[in-house]
PDB file of C-alpha atoms in Angstrom:
ATOM      1  CA  MET A   1      40.380  78.719 132.767  1.00  0.00           C
ATOM      2  CA  THR A   2      41.466  81.881 130.973  1.00  0.00           C
ATOM      3  CA  ALA A   3      40.210  82.944 127.659  1.00  0.00           C
ATOM      4  CA  ALA A   4      42.593  82.769 124.718  1.00  0.00           C
ATOM      5  CA  PRO A   5      43.772  86.155 123.484  1.00  0.00           C
ATOM      6  CA  PRO A   6      42.068  87.380 120.362  1.00  0.00           C
ATOM      7  CA  PRO A   7      43.944  86.899 117.102  1.00  0.00           C
ATOM      8  CA  PRO A   8      46.126  89.889 116.205  1.00  0.00           C
ATOM      9  CA  ASP A   9      44.601  92.416 113.907  1.00  0.00           C
ATOM     10  CA  PRO A  10      46.926  92.934 110.903  1.00  0.00           C
ATOM     11  CA  GLN A  11      45.989  96.639 110.821  1.00  0.00           C
ATOM     12  CA  ARG A  12      47.055  97.348 114.431  1.00  0.00           C
ATOM     13  CA  PRO A  13      50.587  96.814 115.763  1.00  0.00           C
ATOM     14  CA  ASP A  14      51.204  94.569 118.742  1.00  0.00           C
ATOM     15  CA  PRO A  15      50.692  96.647 121.931  1.00  0.00           C
ATOM     16  CA  ARG A  16      53.500  94.745 123.667  1.00  0.00           C
ATOM     17  CA  LEU A  17      56.018  96.353 121.330  1.00  0.00           C
ATOM     18  CA  ASN A  18      54.979  99.865 122.278  1.00  0.00           C
ATOM     19  CA  ARG A  19      56.404  99.768 125.804  1.00  0.00           C
ATOM     20  CA  PRO A  20      59.377 101.502 127.440  1.00  0.00           C
ATOM     21  CA  VAL A  21      62.741  99.853 126.874  1.00  0.00           C
ATOM     22  CA  ARG A  22      63.125  98.884 130.545  1.00  0.00           C
ATOM     23  CA  GLU A  23      59.895  96.865 130.338  1.00  0.00           C
ATOM     24  CA  ARG A  24      60.770  95.195 127.035  1.00  0.00           C
ATOM     25  CA  TYR A  25      64.311  94.319 128.123  1.00  0.00           C
ATOM     26  CA  PRO A  26      64.385  93.860 131.902  1.00  0.00           C
ATOM     27  CA  GLN A  27      67.845  92.282 131.762  1.00  0.00           C
ATOM     28  CA  ILE A  28      69.379  95.624 130.668  1.00  0.00           C
ATOM     29  CA  ARG A  29      69.986  97.709 133.763  1.00  0.00           C
ATOM     30  CA  PRO A  30      71.316 101.266 134.000  1.00  0.00           C
ATOM     31  CA  THR A  31      74.614  99.867 135.227  1.00  0.00           C
ATOM     32  CA  SER A  32      74.982  97.271 132.475  1.00  0.00           C
ATOM     33  CA  GLY A  33      78.487  97.477 131.118  1.00  0.00           C
ATOM     34  CA  TYR A  34      80.560  99.007 133.863  1.00  0.00           C
ATOM     35  CA  GLY A  35      78.741  97.676 136.908  1.00  0.00           C
ATOM     36  CA  ASP A  36      77.494  94.357 135.605  1.00  0.00           C
ATOM     37  CA  PRO A  37      79.133  91.493 137.558  1.00  0.00           C
ATOM     38  CA  ARG A  38      78.816  89.227 134.504  1.00  0.00           C
ATOM     39  CA  ILE A  39      81.409  91.310 132.661  1.00  0.00           C
ATOM     40  CA  ARG A  40      84.895  90.340 133.801  1.00  0.00           C
ATOM     41  CA  HIS A  41      87.200  91.659 131.091  1.00  0.00           C
ATOM     42  CA  THR A  42      86.592  94.716 128.974  1.00  0.00           C
ATOM     43  CA  GLY A  43      88.682  95.218 125.902  1.00  0.00           C
ATOM     44  CA  PRO A  44      91.858  93.541 124.691  1.00  0.00           C
ATOM     45  CA  GLY A  45      94.273  91.765 126.969  1.00  0.00           C
ATOM     46  CA  PRO A  46      97.552  93.010 128.398  1.00  0.00           C
ATOM     47  CA  GLY A  47     100.125  94.185 125.891  1.00  0.00           C
ATOM     48  CA  ALA A  48      97.597  95.156 123.241  1.00  0.00           C
ATOM     49  CA  GLY A  49      98.630  98.192 121.263  1.00  0.00           C
ATOM     50  CA  VAL A  50     102.296  97.836 122.157  1.00  0.00           C
ATOM     51  CA  GLU A  51     104.644  97.774 119.208  1.00  0.00           C
ATOM     52  CA  GLN A  52     105.915  94.215 118.805  1.00  0.00           C
ATOM     53  CA  GLU A  53     108.657  94.999 116.266  1.00  0.00           C
ATOM     54  CA  PRO A  54     110.019  98.527 116.828  1.00  0.00           C
ATOM     55  CA  GLU A  55     112.842  98.045 114.284  1.00  0.00           C
ATOM     56  CA  ARG A  56     110.362  97.256 111.524  1.00  0.00           C
ATOM     57  CA  SER A  57     108.189 100.176 112.529  1.00  0.00           C
ATOM     58  CA  SER A  58     111.108 102.609 112.406  1.00  0.00           C
ATOM     59  CA  LYS A  59     112.206 101.220 109.041  1.00  0.00           C
ATOM     60  CA  LEU A  60     108.722 101.649 107.601  1.00  0.00           C
ATOM     61  CA  SER A  61     108.460 105.166 109.036  1.00  0.00           C
ATOM     62  CA  ALA A  62     111.772 106.105 107.426  1.00  0.00           C
ATOM     63  CA  ARG A  63     110.614 104.691 104.090  1.00  0.00           C
ATOM     64  CA  LEU A  64     107.367 106.610 104.359  1.00  0.00           C
ATOM     65  CA  ALA A  65     109.209 109.858 105.109  1.00  0.00           C
ATOM     66  CA  LEU A  66     111.527 109.278 102.149  1.00  0.00           C
ATOM     67  CA  ALA A  67     108.630 108.429  99.836  1.00  0.00           C
ATOM     68  CA  LEU A  68     106.725 111.554 100.884  1.00  0.00           C
ATOM     69  CA  THR A  69     109.834 113.652 100.276  1.00  0.00           C
ATOM     70  CA  VAL A  70     110.168 112.166  96.790  1.00  0.00           C
ATOM     71  CA  VAL A  71     106.480 112.794  96.052  1.00  0.00           C
ATOM     72  CA  VAL A  72     106.758 116.439  97.139  1.00  0.00           C
ATOM     73  CA  GLY A  73     109.909 116.792  95.017  1.00  0.00           C
ATOM     74  CA  GLN A  74     108.162 115.294  91.995  1.00  0.00           C
ATOM     75  CA  LEU A  75     105.191 117.626  92.385  1.00  0.00           C
ATOM     76  CA  TRP A  76     107.510 120.608  92.660  1.00  0.00           C
ATOM     77  CA  GLY A  77     109.489 119.399  89.624  1.00  0.00           C
ATOM     78  CA  LEU A  78     106.307 118.904  87.630  1.00  0.00           C
ATOM     79  CA  THR A  79     105.241 122.455  88.450  1.00  0.00           C
ATOM     80  CA  VAL A  80     108.603 123.831  87.300  1.00  0.00           C
ATOM     81  CA  VAL A  81     108.557 121.735  84.108  1.00  0.00           C
ATOM     82  CA  VAL A  82     105.047 122.841  83.162  1.00  0.00           C
ATOM     83  CA  ASN A  83     105.861 126.511  83.854  1.00  0.00           C
ATOM     84  CA  GLU A  84     109.016 126.373  81.731  1.00  0.00           C
ATOM     85  CA  TRP A  85     107.209 124.538  78.938  1.00  0.00           C
ATOM     86  CA  MET A  86     104.463 127.175  78.902  1.00  0.00           C
ATOM     87  CA  ARG A  87     107.072 129.949  78.739  1.00  0.00           C
ATOM     88  CA  GLY A  88     108.610 128.278  75.701  1.00  0.00           C
ATOM     89  CA  ASP A  89     111.886 127.238  77.365  1.00  0.00           C
ATOM     90  CA  THR A  90     111.838 123.642  76.201  1.00  0.00           C
ATOM     91  CA  THR A  91     115.467 122.930  77.142  1.00  0.00           C
ATOM     92  CA  THR A  92     114.788 123.510  80.844  1.00  0.00           C
ATOM     93  CA  ALA A  93     111.539 121.576  80.533  1.00  0.00           C
ATOM     94  CA  TRP A  94     113.373 118.540  79.149  1.00  0.00           C
ATOM     95  CA  TRP A  95     115.957 118.710  81.946  1.00  0.00           C
ATOM     96  CA  GLY A  96     113.080 118.861  84.412  1.00  0.00           C
ATOM     97  CA  ALA A  97     111.437 115.858  82.796  1.00  0.00           C
ATOM     98  CA  ALA A  98     114.734 113.976  83.121  1.00  0.00           C
ATOM     99  CA  PHE A  99     114.754 114.892  86.831  1.00  0.00           C
ATOM    100  CA  LEU A 100     111.250 113.493  87.232  1.00  0.00           C
ATOM    101  CA  ILE A 101     112.204 110.238  85.512  1.00  0.00           C
ATOM    102  CA  LEU A 102     115.352 109.935  87.641  1.00  0.00           C
ATOM    103  CA  SER A 103     113.310 110.559  90.774  1.00  0.00           C
ATOM    104  CA  PHE A 104     110.877 107.814  89.777  1.00  0.00           C
ATOM    105  CA  LEU A 105     113.764 105.405  89.185  1.00  0.00           C
ATOM    106  CA  VAL A 106     115.135 106.196  92.663  1.00  0.00           C
ATOM    107  CA  VAL A 107     111.763 105.251  94.128  1.00  0.00           C
ATOM    108  CA  LEU A 108     111.807 101.951  92.203  1.00  0.00           C
ATOM    109  CA  VAL A 109     115.310 101.152  93.501  1.00  0.00           C
ATOM    110  CA  LEU A 110     114.266 101.939  97.065  1.00  0.00           C
ATOM    111  CA  TRP A 111     111.219  99.725  96.621  1.00  0.00           C
ATOM    112  CA  GLN A 112     113.410  96.804  95.519  1.00  0.00           C
ATOM    113  CA  ILE A 113     115.800  97.059  98.502  1.00  0.00           C
ATOM    114  CA  ASP A 114     113.822  94.815 100.871  1.00  0.00           C
ATOM    115  CA  PRO A 115     111.177  92.787  98.992  1.00  0.00           C
ATOM    116  CA  ASP A 116     110.592  90.460 101.996  1.00  0.00           C
ATOM    117  CA  ASP A 117     109.145  93.322 104.030  1.00  0.00           C
ATOM    118  CA  ARG A 118     106.034  93.738 101.876  1.00  0.00           C
TER     119      ARG A 118
END
């Protein structure tokens, strides 16, 4: 008959926890992952990452390019409008503001072209 282990002292940590990883987890081997026979498939299946709808992707890329062009144009227009306003040329500033509003309306029209694609 073996003696029962003494009750754990709350002040001292369990000595079994202070062991090397290979002793605590013997099922983890250095080859686990790439050499483990239990692992049959790693990662997604065949065809993963391939574009399923190239037409939709090209349409969205074209919309993104157009939207970025409009944003750059609006930022440039805003810079011109603010510079002209600060110089005191309010007529040019108002024409620039009209350009910015027109540009925003173009973006709204483009957004409404294909509402099913959102």
